[in-house]
Coordinates of C-alpha atoms and ligand atoms in Angstrom, one line a residue:
M236 CA -8.1 -21.1 -32.8
T237 CA -8.0 -18.6 -29.9
K238 CA -5.8 -15.6 -30.6
E239 CA -3.1 -14.4 -28.1
L240 CA -4.8 -11.1 -27.7
Y241 CA -8.0 -9.6 -29.1
D242 CA -8.5 -6.0 -30.0
L243 CA -10.7 -4.0 -27.7
H244 CA -14.0 -4.3 -29.6
D245 CA -13.2 -7.6 -31.3
A246 CA -14.9 -10.0 -28.8
P247 CA -13.4 -13.5 -28.6
P248 CA -15.8 -16.3 -29.6
L249 CA -18.1 -17.0 -26.6
G250 CA -16.3 -19.1 -24.0
E251 CA -12.9 -18.8 -25.6
V252 CA -10.5 -17.0 -23.2
P253 CA -7.3 -15.6 -24.8
P254 CA -4.1 -15.6 -22.6
K255 CA -3.7 -11.8 -22.7
M256 CA -6.0 -8.8 -22.4
H257 CA -6.0 -5.0 -22.6
A258 CA -6.4 -3.3 -19.2
W259 CA -5.8 0.0 -17.5
L260 CA -3.3 -0.5 -14.6
I261 CA -2.3 1.6 -11.7
R262 CA 1.3 0.9 -10.5
P263 CA 2.9 2.3 -7.3
E264 CA 5.6 4.1 -9.2
R265 CA 2.9 6.1 -11.0
F266 CA 0.8 7.0 -7.9
G267 CA -0.7 10.5 -8.4
E268 CA -3.5 12.1 -10.2
P269 CA -5.6 9.6 -12.3
T270 CA -4.3 10.7 -15.6
Q271 CA -0.8 10.0 -14.4
A272 CA -1.5 6.8 -12.4
F273 CA -3.6 4.9 -14.9
Q274 CA -1.8 3.5 -17.9
R275 CA -3.0 1.1 -20.6
E276 CA -1.1 -2.2 -20.7
V277 CA -1.4 -5.7 -22.0
I278 CA -1.5 -8.3 -19.3
D279 CA -2.2 -11.9 -18.6
V280 CA -5.8 -12.9 -18.1
P281 CA -6.1 -14.1 -14.5
P282 CA -6.9 -17.7 -13.6
I283 CA -10.2 -18.2 -11.7
A284 CA -10.9 -20.2 -8.5
D285 CA -13.6 -22.9 -8.1
D286 CA -16.2 -20.4 -6.9
E287 CA -15.4 -17.7 -9.4
V288 CA -16.3 -16.8 -13.0
L289 CA -14.5 -14.9 -15.7
V290 CA -16.7 -12.1 -17.2
Y291 CA -16.0 -10.4 -20.5
V292 CA -16.6 -6.8 -19.5
M293 CA -18.8 -4.8 -21.8
A294 CA -18.9 -1.6 -19.7
A295 CA -17.7 -0.5 -16.3
G296 CA -18.9 2.0 -13.8
V297 CA -16.8 4.8 -12.4
N298 CA -16.6 5.4 -8.7
Y299 CA -14.5 7.6 -6.4
N300 CA -12.7 4.6 -4.9
N301 CA -10.4 4.3 -7.8
V302 CA -9.4 8.0 -7.6
W303 CA -8.1 7.0 -4.1
A304 CA -6.4 3.9 -5.6
S305 CA -4.5 6.1 -8.1
L306 CA -3.4 8.6 -5.5
G307 CA -2.2 5.8 -3.3
I308 CA -3.9 7.3 -0.3
P309 CA -5.3 6.9 2.3
V310 CA -4.3 3.3 1.6
N311 CA -1.8 1.9 -0.9
V312 CA -4.0 -0.9 -2.1
I313 CA -1.2 -2.6 -4.0
G314 CA 1.1 -2.5 -1.0
A315 CA -1.6 -3.8 1.3
R316 CA -2.4 -6.8 -1.0
N317 CA 1.3 -7.5 -1.4
K318 CA 1.7 -7.7 2.4
A319 CA -1.3 -10.0 2.5
G320 CA 0.5 -12.4 0.1
E321 CA -0.9 -11.4 -3.3
P322 CA 2.1 -10.8 -5.5
E323 CA 0.8 -8.6 -8.4
P324 CA 2.7 -5.3 -8.3
F325 CA -0.3 -3.5 -9.9
H326 CA -4.0 -2.7 -9.5
I327 CA -6.8 -3.1 -12.0
G328 CA -9.6 -1.1 -10.6
G329 CA -13.3 -0.9 -11.4
S330 CA -16.1 -1.8 -8.9
D331 CA -19.1 -1.8 -11.3
A332 CA -19.6 -3.7 -14.5
S333 CA -22.0 -5.3 -17.1
G334 CA -20.7 -8.1 -19.2
I335 CA -21.0 -11.7 -20.4
V336 CA -19.8 -14.8 -18.5
Y337 CA -17.0 -16.5 -20.5
K338 CA -15.8 -19.2 -18.0
V339 CA -17.1 -20.7 -14.8
G340 CA -15.3 -22.3 -11.9
K341 CA -16.0 -26.0 -11.2
D342 CA -18.2 -25.3 -8.1
V343 CA -20.4 -22.7 -9.9
T344 CA -23.9 -23.9 -10.6
S345 CA -25.8 -20.6 -10.7
L346 CA -24.3 -19.3 -14.0
K347 CA -23.3 -20.6 -17.4
V348 CA -21.2 -19.3 -20.2
G349 CA -23.1 -16.7 -22.2
D350 CA -25.1 -15.3 -19.3
E351 CA -25.4 -11.5 -19.5
V352 CA -24.8 -10.1 -16.0
V353 CA -24.3 -7.0 -13.9
I354 CA -21.8 -7.3 -11.0
H355 CA -22.0 -6.2 -7.4
C356 CA -18.8 -5.4 -5.7
G357 CA -19.1 -7.4 -2.4
I358 CA -16.5 -10.2 -2.1
W359 CA -16.0 -12.5 0.9
N360 CA -14.5 -15.9 1.6
R361 CA -17.1 -18.6 1.5
N362 CA -15.1 -20.6 4.0
C363 CA -15.1 -17.8 6.6
P364 CA -16.8 -19.4 9.7
W365 CA -19.0 -16.3 10.1
V366 CA -20.2 -16.6 6.5
K367 CA -20.6 -20.4 6.7
A368 CA -22.8 -19.9 9.8
G369 CA -25.2 -17.9 7.7
N370 CA -24.4 -14.5 9.1
D371 CA -24.4 -11.3 7.2
P372 CA -21.1 -11.5 5.1
M373 CA -20.8 -7.7 5.4
Y374 CA -19.5 -8.3 8.9
S375 CA -17.0 -11.0 7.8
P376 CA -13.4 -10.0 8.3
T377 CA -12.9 -11.3 4.8
F378 CA -15.2 -8.8 3.2
R379 CA -13.6 -6.7 0.5
I380 CA -14.7 -4.3 -2.2
W381 CA -14.0 -5.9 -5.6
G382 CA -12.0 -3.6 -7.9
Y383 CA -10.7 -1.5 -5.1
E384 CA -9.6 -3.7 -2.2
T385 CA -9.2 -6.5 -4.6
N386 CA -7.4 -6.7 -7.9
W387 CA -8.8 -7.7 -11.3
G388 CA -11.6 -5.1 -11.4
S389 CA -13.6 -4.1 -14.5
F390 CA -11.2 -1.7 -16.2
A391 CA -10.0 -4.6 -18.4
Q392 CA -11.4 -6.9 -21.1
F393 CA -11.9 -9.7 -18.5
T394 CA -12.6 -9.5 -14.8
K395 CA -12.7 -12.4 -12.3
V396 CA -15.4 -12.3 -9.7
Q397 CA -17.2 -14.6 -7.3
A398 CA -20.3 -16.2 -8.8
H399 CA -22.6 -14.7 -6.2
Q400 CA -21.6 -11.2 -7.4
C401 CA -23.3 -11.7 -10.7
L402 CA -26.9 -10.7 -11.1
P403 CA -29.1 -10.7 -14.3
K404 CA -28.5 -7.7 -16.5
P405 CA -31.7 -5.7 -17.1
K406 CA -32.5 -6.3 -20.8
H407 CA -34.0 -2.9 -21.3
L408 CA -30.7 -1.2 -20.5
S409 CA -27.6 -0.5 -22.6
W410 CA -24.3 -2.0 -21.5
E411 CA -23.1 1.3 -20.1
A412 CA -26.4 2.1 -18.3
A413 CA -26.4 -1.4 -16.7
A414 CA -22.8 -0.8 -15.5
A415 CA -23.7 2.5 -13.8
Y416 CA -25.9 1.8 -10.8
M417 CA -25.0 -1.3 -8.7
L418 CA -22.4 0.2 -6.3
V419 CA -24.4 3.2 -5.3
G420 CA -27.8 1.5 -5.7
A421 CA -27.0 -1.5 -3.4
T422 CA -25.4 0.9 -0.9
A423 CA -28.5 3.0 -0.8
Y424 CA -30.7 -0.1 -0.6
R425 CA -28.9 -1.5 2.5
M426 CA -29.1 2.0 4.1
L427 CA -32.8 2.2 3.6
C428 CA -33.9 -1.4 3.9
G429 CA -31.2 -3.2 5.9
W430 CA -31.7 -2.0 9.4
G431 CA -34.6 -3.9 11.0
E432 CA -37.2 -1.8 12.6
H433 CA -35.6 1.2 10.9
A434 CA -36.2 -0.1 7.4
V435 CA -38.1 2.4 5.3
R436 CA -41.9 1.9 5.4
R437 CA -44.8 3.1 3.3
G438 CA -45.6 6.6 4.4
D439 CA -42.3 7.4 6.0
V440 CA -40.8 10.8 5.4
V441 CA -37.1 10.4 4.3
L442 CA -34.7 13.2 4.1
I443 CA -32.0 12.5 1.5
W444 CA -28.7 14.5 1.3
G445 CA -27.2 15.1 -2.1
G446 CA -30.4 14.1 -3.9
A447 CA -28.9 14.7 -7.4
G448 CA -25.8 12.7 -6.6
G449 CA -25.1 9.0 -7.2
L450 CA -26.3 7.7 -3.9
G451 CA -29.1 10.3 -3.5
S452 CA -30.6 9.7 -7.0
M453 CA -30.9 6.0 -6.2
A454 CA -32.2 6.6 -2.6
I455 CA -35.0 8.9 -3.9
Q456 CA -36.2 6.1 -6.3
I457 CA -36.0 3.4 -3.7
C458 CA -38.1 5.5 -1.3
R459 CA -40.6 6.2 -4.0
A460 CA -40.8 2.6 -5.0
L461 CA -41.4 1.5 -1.4
G462 CA -44.2 4.1 -0.9
A463 CA -42.2 6.5 1.3
T464 CA -42.0 10.3 0.8
P465 CA -38.5 11.4 0.0
I466 CA -37.3 15.0 0.4
A467 CA -34.1 15.8 -1.5
M468 CA -31.4 18.2 -0.5
I469 CA -29.8 20.2 -3.3
S470 CA -27.3 23.0 -3.6
S471 CA -28.6 24.6 -6.8
E472 CA -32.0 25.2 -8.3
D473 CA -31.2 23.4 -11.5
K474 CA -31.3 20.1 -9.6
R475 CA -34.8 20.6 -8.3
A476 CA -36.7 19.4 -11.4
Y477 CA -34.3 16.4 -11.7
C478 CA -34.8 15.2 -8.1
E479 CA -38.6 15.7 -8.4
S480 CA -38.7 13.7 -11.6
L481 CA -37.1 10.8 -9.8
G482 CA -39.8 11.0 -7.2
A483 CA -38.8 13.6 -4.6
K484 CA -41.8 15.2 -2.9
G485 CA -39.8 18.4 -2.9
C486 CA -36.3 19.8 -2.5
I487 CA -34.5 22.0 0.0
N488 CA -31.6 24.1 -1.2
R489 CA -28.9 23.9 1.4
N490 CA -27.6 27.3 0.3
D491 CA -30.7 28.9 1.8
F492 CA -29.2 28.1 5.3
D493 CA -26.0 28.9 7.0
H494 CA -25.9 26.8 10.2
W495 CA -23.8 24.0 8.7
G496 CA -20.7 22.5 10.3
M497 CA -19.7 21.3 13.7
L498 CA -22.0 22.2 16.6
P499 CA -21.0 25.2 18.6
H500 CA -19.8 24.2 22.0
W501 CA -22.8 23.7 24.3
K502 CA -21.4 26.2 26.7
D503 CA -21.3 28.8 23.9
N504 CA -24.7 30.3 24.5
A505 CA -24.6 32.8 21.7
G506 CA -23.3 30.3 19.2
Y507 CA -25.7 27.6 20.3
A508 CA -28.7 30.0 20.1
A509 CA -27.8 30.9 16.6
W510 CA -27.4 27.3 15.6
L511 CA -30.8 26.4 17.1
K512 CA -32.4 29.2 15.2
G513 CA -30.8 27.9 12.0
V514 CA -31.8 24.3 12.5
R515 CA -35.3 25.2 13.3
K516 CA -35.6 27.3 10.2
F517 CA -34.4 24.2 8.3
G518 CA -37.0 22.0 10.0
S519 CA -39.7 24.5 9.0
A520 CA -38.5 24.1 5.4
I521 CA -39.2 20.4 5.7
W522 CA -42.7 21.1 6.9
E523 CA -43.2 23.5 4.0
V524 CA -42.3 20.8 1.5
L525 CA -44.6 18.3 3.1
G526 CA -47.4 20.7 3.7
E527 CA -47.8 19.3 7.2
K528 CA -45.8 19.1 10.4
R529 CA -44.1 15.7 10.0
T530 CA -40.6 14.7 10.8
P531 CA -38.3 12.4 8.7
R532 CA -38.2 9.0 10.3
I533 CA -35.1 8.3 8.3
V534 CA -32.3 10.7 7.3
F535 CA -30.0 9.4 4.5
E536 CA -26.5 10.7 5.4
H537 CA -23.2 10.8 3.6
P538 CA -21.8 14.4 3.7
G539 CA -21.0 13.8 7.4
E540 CA -19.3 16.5 9.4
T541 CA -21.2 19.5 8.1
T542 CA -24.7 17.9 8.2
V543 CA -24.8 15.3 10.9
P544 CA -25.8 17.8 13.7
T545 CA -28.8 18.9 11.6
S546 CA -29.6 15.3 10.6
I547 CA -29.8 14.2 14.2
F548 CA -31.9 17.2 15.2
V549 CA -34.5 16.8 12.5
C550 CA -34.8 13.0 12.7
D551 CA -38.0 11.9 14.3
T552 CA -38.3 10.3 17.7
G553 CA -37.3 6.7 17.4
G554 CA -36.0 7.3 13.9
M555 CA -32.6 6.7 12.3
V556 CA -29.8 8.7 10.7
V557 CA -28.1 6.2 8.5
I558 CA -24.6 7.1 7.2
C559 CA -22.2 5.6 4.7
A560 CA -19.5 8.3 4.3
G561 CA -18.1 11.5 5.6
T562 CA -17.4 13.3 2.4
T563 CA -17.0 16.7 4.2
G564 CA -15.1 15.4 7.2
Y565 CA -15.2 12.6 9.8
N566 CA -15.5 14.6 13.1
A567 CA -19.2 14.8 13.2
T568 CA -20.7 16.3 16.4
V569 CA -23.9 15.2 18.1
D570 CA -26.0 17.0 20.7
L571 CA -26.5 13.8 22.7
R572 CA -29.5 15.2 24.5
Y573 CA -31.5 14.9 21.3
L574 CA -30.2 11.4 20.7
W575 CA -31.0 9.9 24.0
M576 CA -34.1 11.8 25.0
R577 CA -35.7 11.2 21.6
Q578 CA -34.2 7.7 21.3
K579 CA -32.8 8.2 17.8
C580 CA -30.3 5.9 16.2
L581 CA -27.1 6.9 14.3
Q582 CA -26.4 3.9 12.1
G583 CA -23.3 3.2 10.1
S584 CA -23.7 1.4 6.8
H585 CA -21.4 0.0 4.2
F586 CA -22.1 -1.4 0.7
A587 CA -24.5 -4.4 0.7
N588 CA -24.9 -8.1 0.9
D589 CA -26.3 -10.4 -1.9
E590 CA -29.9 -10.0 -0.8
Q591 CA -29.6 -6.2 -0.8
S592 CA -27.9 -6.1 -4.2
I593 CA -30.6 -8.3 -5.6
G594 CA -33.1 -5.9 -4.0
I595 CA -31.9 -2.9 -6.0
N596 CA -31.4 -5.0 -9.1
N597 CA -35.0 -6.2 -8.9
L598 CA -36.2 -2.6 -8.8
V599 CA -34.1 -1.8 -11.9
L600 CA -35.3 -4.9 -13.7
Q601 CA -38.9 -3.8 -13.1
G602 CA -38.2 -0.3 -14.3
L603 CA -38.9 1.1 -10.8
A604 CA -35.4 2.5 -10.5
D605 CA -33.3 4.1 -13.3
P606 CA -29.5 3.9 -13.2
C607 CA -29.3 7.7 -13.5
M608 CA -26.4 7.4 -15.9
S609 CA -25.4 11.0 -16.7
R610 CA -22.4 10.4 -18.9
A611 CA -20.6 7.5 -20.5
F612 CA -17.0 7.6 -21.7
T613 CA -14.9 5.4 -24.1
F614 CA -12.3 2.9 -22.8
A615 CA -9.6 5.3 -23.7
E616 CA -11.1 8.0 -21.4
I617 CA -11.0 5.9 -18.2
P618 CA -8.3 8.1 -16.7
D619 CA -10.1 11.3 -17.8
A620 CA -13.4 10.2 -16.1
H621 CA -11.5 9.7 -12.9
Q622 CA -9.7 13.0 -13.3
L623 CA -13.0 14.8 -13.6
M624 CA -14.0 13.1 -10.3
Y625 CA -10.7 14.1 -8.7
H626 CA -11.4 17.7 -9.6
N627 CA -15.0 17.3 -8.4
K628 CA -16.2 18.4 -11.9
H629 CA -18.1 15.2 -12.7
P630 CA -21.8 15.4 -13.6
H631 CA -24.3 14.2 -11.1
G632 CA -25.9 10.8 -11.2
N633 CA -23.6 8.0 -12.2
M634 CA -20.9 7.6 -14.9
S635 CA -19.7 4.6 -16.9
V636 CA -17.2 3.7 -19.6
L637 CA -17.3 1.3 -22.5
V638 CA -15.0 -1.7 -22.4
G639 CA -15.9 -4.5 -24.8
A640 CA -19.0 -2.8 -26.1
P641 CA -18.0 -1.3 -29.5
D642 CA -20.4 1.7 -29.2
F643 CA -22.8 3.5 -26.9
G644 CA -26.4 2.4 -26.7
L645 CA -25.8 -1.3 -27.5
G646 CA -27.0 -4.3 -25.4
I647 CA -30.7 -3.5 -25.3
S648 CA -32.7 -6.6 -26.0
E649 CA -36.1 -5.7 -24.6
T650 CA -38.3 -2.6 -24.6
D651 CA -37.6 -0.1 -21.8
P652 CA -40.0 -0.9 -19.0
H653 CA -39.6 2.5 -17.2
L654 CA -42.7 3.5 -15.5
A655 CA -41.8 7.2 -15.6
D656 CA -39.7 9.4 -17.7
H657 CA -36.9 11.1 -16.0
L658 CA -35.8 14.6 -17.0
P659 CA -32.3 14.8 -18.4
L660 CA -29.7 16.1 -16.1
P661 CA -29.0 19.8 -16.5
P662 CA -25.9 20.2 -18.7
S663 CA -24.3 22.5 -16.2
D664 CA -24.9 20.1 -13.4
T665 CA -21.4 19.6 -12.2
H666 CA -20.0 19.7 -8.7
T667 CA -18.8 23.0 -7.3
I668 CA -15.3 22.6 -5.9
P669 CA -14.8 21.7 -3.2
P670 CA -17.9 21.0 -1.2
S671 CA -18.1 23.8 1.4
P672 CA -16.9 22.4 4.7
F673 CA -19.1 25.1 6.3
P674 CA -22.6 24.8 5.4
L675 CA -24.6 24.3 8.5
S676 CA -28.2 24.8 7.9
S677 CA -30.5 25.6 10.6
P678 CA -32.1 22.5 12.1
S679 CA -35.8 22.6 12.2
A680 CA -37.9 22.4 15.2
L681 CA -39.1 19.1 13.8
S682 CA -38.6 17.1 16.8
T683 CA -39.8 20.3 18.4
A684 CA -42.1 19.6 21.1
Y685 CA -40.4 18.3 24.2
M686 CA -36.7 18.7 23.8
S687 CA -36.7 21.9 21.9
E688 CA -39.1 23.5 24.3
R689 CA -36.8 22.4 27.1
L690 CA -33.9 24.1 25.3
D691 CA -35.9 27.2 24.8
E692 CA -36.2 27.5 28.5
V693 CA -32.5 27.8 28.9
E694 CA -31.6 31.4 29.4
L695 CA -29.3 32.3 26.6
K696 CA -27.1 35.2 27.5
L697 CA -25.4 36.9 24.6
V698 CA -22.2 38.6 25.8
D699 CA -22.2 41.1 23.0
D700 CA -20.8 44.3 24.3
G701 CA -20.2 45.8 20.9
T702 CA -16.6 44.6 20.6
L703 CA -15.6 43.9 17.1
V704 CA -12.8 41.6 16.0
K705 CA -10.7 44.6 14.9
D706 CA -10.7 45.9 18.5
L707 CA -8.9 42.8 19.8
M708 CA -7.0 41.3 16.9
H709 CA -3.3 41.4 16.4
R710 CA -2.4 43.4 13.3
G711 CA 0.2 41.8 11.0
L712 CA 0.7 38.1 10.3
I713 CA 3.5 36.0 11.4
S714 CA 3.8 33.7 8.4
C715 CA 6.0 31.4 6.4
G716 CA 6.0 30.3 2.8
P717 CA 4.8 26.8 1.8
D718 CA 8.4 25.7 1.1
A719 CA 9.7 26.6 4.5
T720 CA 10.9 23.6 6.4
L721 CA 9.3 22.3 9.6
E722 CA 12.5 23.3 11.4
E723 CA 12.2 26.9 10.2
A724 CA 8.5 27.1 11.1
A725 CA 9.2 25.6 14.6
K726 CA 12.0 28.1 15.2
T727 CA 9.9 31.0 14.3
M728 CA 7.2 29.9 16.7
M729 CA 9.7 29.5 19.5
D730 CA 11.4 32.8 18.8
R731 CA 8.1 34.7 18.6
D732 CA 6.4 32.7 21.4
I733 CA 3.4 31.9 19.3
H734 CA 1.5 28.7 18.7
A735 CA 0.8 28.8 15.0
L736 CA 2.1 30.3 11.7
V737 CA 0.0 31.2 8.7
V738 CA 1.3 29.7 5.5
M739 CA 1.2 32.4 2.8
E740 CA 1.5 31.7 -1.0
G741 CA 1.7 35.2 -2.6
D742 CA -1.0 37.2 -0.8
Q743 CA -3.1 34.1 -0.2
A744 CA -3.3 32.5 3.2
V745 CA -3.3 28.8 2.2
G746 CA -3.1 27.1 5.5
V747 CA -1.9 27.1 9.1
V748 CA 1.0 25.3 10.7
S749 CA 0.3 24.8 14.4
Q750 CA 2.3 23.2 17.1
T751 CA -0.1 20.3 16.9
D752 CA 0.7 19.9 13.2
I753 CA 4.3 19.7 14.1
V754 CA 3.8 17.0 16.8
L755 CA 1.7 15.0 14.3
A756 CA 4.3 15.3 11.6
R757 CA 7.0 13.9 13.9
Q758 CA 5.0 10.7 14.4
G759 CA 6.5 7.8 12.5
R760 CA 9.5 9.8 11.4
T761 CA 13.0 10.4 12.7
A762 CA 13.6 14.0 14.0
A763 CA 15.9 14.5 11.0
E764 CA 13.2 13.4 8.5
A765 CA 10.6 15.6 10.2
R766 CA 12.8 18.7 10.2
Q767 CA 13.0 18.6 6.5
L768 CA 9.3 18.4 5.8
S769 CA 7.8 21.5 4.1
A770 CA 5.2 23.7 5.7
R771 CA 2.9 22.7 2.8
A772 CA 3.2 19.0 3.7
I773 CA 2.3 19.4 7.3
M774 CA 0.0 22.4 7.4
T775 CA -3.8 22.2 8.0
P776 CA -4.9 23.4 4.6
G777 CA -7.3 26.3 4.3
C778 CA -7.7 29.1 6.8
A779 CA -10.7 29.8 8.9
S780 CA -11.0 33.5 8.5
C781 CA -13.3 36.3 9.6
D782 CA -13.7 39.9 8.6
A783 CA -12.2 42.5 11.0
G784 CA -15.7 44.1 11.2
L785 CA -17.3 40.9 12.6
K786 CA -18.7 41.0 16.1
L787 CA -16.4 39.3 18.6
T788 CA -19.2 37.0 19.8
E789 CA -19.7 35.7 16.3
A790 CA -16.0 35.1 15.8
V791 CA -15.9 33.2 19.1
S792 CA -18.8 31.0 18.0
L793 CA -16.9 30.4 14.8
M794 CA -13.9 29.2 16.8
T795 CA -15.9 27.1 19.3
G796 CA -18.0 25.6 16.6
R797 CA -14.9 24.4 14.7
R798 CA -12.8 23.7 17.8
L799 CA -10.3 26.2 16.6
H800 CA -7.9 28.4 18.6
R801 CA -7.4 31.1 16.1
L802 CA -8.8 32.9 13.0
V803 CA -7.1 34.8 10.2
V804 CA -8.6 38.2 10.1
T805 CA -9.2 39.8 6.7
E806 CA -10.1 43.3 5.5
G807 CA -11.6 43.4 2.0
G808 CA -10.6 39.7 1.7
V809 CA -6.9 40.4 2.4
P810 CA -5.4 38.8 5.4
V811 CA -4.3 41.5 7.8
G812 CA -4.0 39.9 11.2
M813 CA -4.9 37.2 13.7
L814 CA -7.4 36.7 16.4
S815 CA -6.6 34.0 18.9
M816 CA -8.6 32.4 21.8
T817 CA -5.8 33.7 24.1
D818 CA -6.8 37.2 23.1
V819 CA -10.4 36.5 24.0
V820 CA -9.5 34.9 27.3
R821 CA -7.4 38.0 28.2
K822 CA -10.3 40.3 27.4
L823 CA -12.7 38.1 29.5
L824 CA -10.4 38.2 32.5
S825 CA -9.8 41.9 32.2
D826 CA -13.5 43.0 31.8
Ligands
NAP1103 P1 -21.7 12.3 -5.6 O1 -22.4 11.7 -6.8 O2 -20.5 13.1 -5.7 O3 -22.9 13.0 -4.7 C1 -22.6 13.6 -3.4 C2 -23.6 14.7 -3.2 O4 -23.3 15.3 -1.9 C3 -23.6 15.8 -4.2 O5 -24.6 15.6 -5.2 C4 -23.8 17.1 -3.4 O6 -25.2 17.5 -3.6 C5 -23.8 16.6 -1.9 N1 -22.9 17.5 -1.2 C6 -21.6 17.9 -1.5 N2 -21.1 18.7 -0.6 C7 -22.0 18.8 0.4 C8 -22.1 19.5 1.6 N3 -21.1 20.2 2.0 N4 -23.2 19.3 2.4 C9 -24.2 18.6 2.0 N5 -24.2 17.9 0.8 C10 -23.1 18.0 0.0 O7 -21.3 11.1 -4.6 P2 -22.0 9.7 -4.2 O8 -21.7 8.7 -5.2 O9 -23.4 10.0 -4.0 O10 -21.2 9.3 -2.9 C11 -21.3 10.2 -1.7 C12 -20.3 9.7 -0.7 O11 -20.7 8.3 -0.3 C13 -18.9 9.6 -1.2 O12 -18.0 10.0 -0.2 C14 -18.7 8.1 -1.6 O13 -17.3 7.7 -1.5 C15 -19.5 7.5 -0.4 N6 -20.0 6.1 -0.8 C16 -19.9 5.2 0.2 C17 -20.3 3.9 0.0 C18 -20.2 2.8 1.0 O14 -20.4 1.7 0.8 N7 -19.7 3.1 2.2 C19 -20.9 3.6 -1.2 C20 -21.0 4.6 -2.2 C21 -20.6 5.8 -1.9 P3 -25.6 19.0 -3.5 O15 -24.4 19.9 -3.8 O16 -26.6 19.2 -4.6 O17 -26.1 19.2 -2.1

């Protein structure tokens, strides 16, 4: 007789589905940090459609998407689904899982009760005309990420998924290891193998950002398995051995360079010259790792804003920069001259279709790719695992949580077929917070020859007349506290005839409220609502700053590179004044 509800580690008899289950739910009234948003509840097991299966979840993978789901930003996933006609007022997240099939829909022929599976997170409507016509379902308007854009993810005893999402679980892996790799692995596989003539080929050099991260660790292994030569980017030396053990030919530490971030404006000769110097130094580092002057045919991108200019520069003629995220920002800048003259491609990529998910799973099944599971948690720790991610303190590689599996290390039914031993992750290998939005490394002269030489011919005039920031800055800061209202901030700007206010919390400059911020804050709100907003809510967080002793030319490059109009000037780290573009223009006109 099926019970109403089974304890977490007390699996129901195979094929018997109880009416209720334990699950971690996010509800809109709890939106906030993961430890606040996630709450354990008992809930009805969902019914399944004809093309779906119900899987008893043994373990689930942890991904950043459900940090966003708990915060309720940038999208309220529950509200969005309610609007689309799905009534549930909650979200069960989880976009990676391993488990056992307990029930199959009537149209499902590929699976049976008892099958041990891993689940990929791509969902689409089989009746979509685009899909029916045999096109890539990743372009279907019905495409969704299961356990983020859809409900009933893997942070529950049962999850409902479309049959095609289920792939054979590698028998040499524990439940938790099997739950760790699919989302990042399939994403990396599509990026590297899904783009026609740009698919990775034997002998290709591939530059991989964040080599010790979830995506990067899978990308290194895919490249190696396909006979390419991966070079991994790292930010600390303790990741070097790890990336090399996965198959990287060598690593480059991004902290050895300082040219990161948006490109300086092309009219900013001094700034552009400094950037070119940096990017060329970076290119030389690639040659050094390779031991020969070759250029990456593929650059595997996800940091975005801070690294894209470099990625485009170092990518080979006719090569591809393939990107699936903009973790450091979305306003990437591109020197189009390199793109068109060298006929490079900047390719967007998002998750994967069935074929690509099968591609990564086959590599794992054969032991050619390891899930790189760095840490597994218990079911009770699901909010904590997400909280670690929220604070960017999670270990590198991939994380998972036990759900139905009663202990760690279970589920292995065959000998591990790994072809190579991987070094364990360094214990201290956690993210630094937050990723610096300002690491521009110097792009190399990889693509050197033609274009770089042409650029060398440009006469670069540095207008450094010895002026320092302190010679031009305004001493004293016009500021407000974080709790000042928009109305108070706007009034100060009008009264003092200035365009921006520094937001000070104690003696720390924590942000800037500019007139642009005020205009943006007014959008979608009544004037009365906008007036009451706090400076903290509308400010652009963080302050671009420079030391009073910096050369004026360098400060100008900093501003043009970040499309900023002002810098907070510091002395000994303490904010003491402001330098604005207006001051620079005045100087230029008076010289
Ligand atoms: P992760 O495990 O946190 O790894 C990210 C890596 O990026 C880190 O290891 C870090 O390595 C590197 N990094 C951090 N700040 C950087 C900076 N300023 N410049 C250069 N590199 C920096 O994350 P992940 O799982 O690999 O995911 C990466 C991004 O892809 C996330 O935004 C994720 O949401 C997105 N994603 C998208 C899809 C999709 O289908 N579109 C799928 C999966 C993931 P170092 O500090 O060692 O350089």
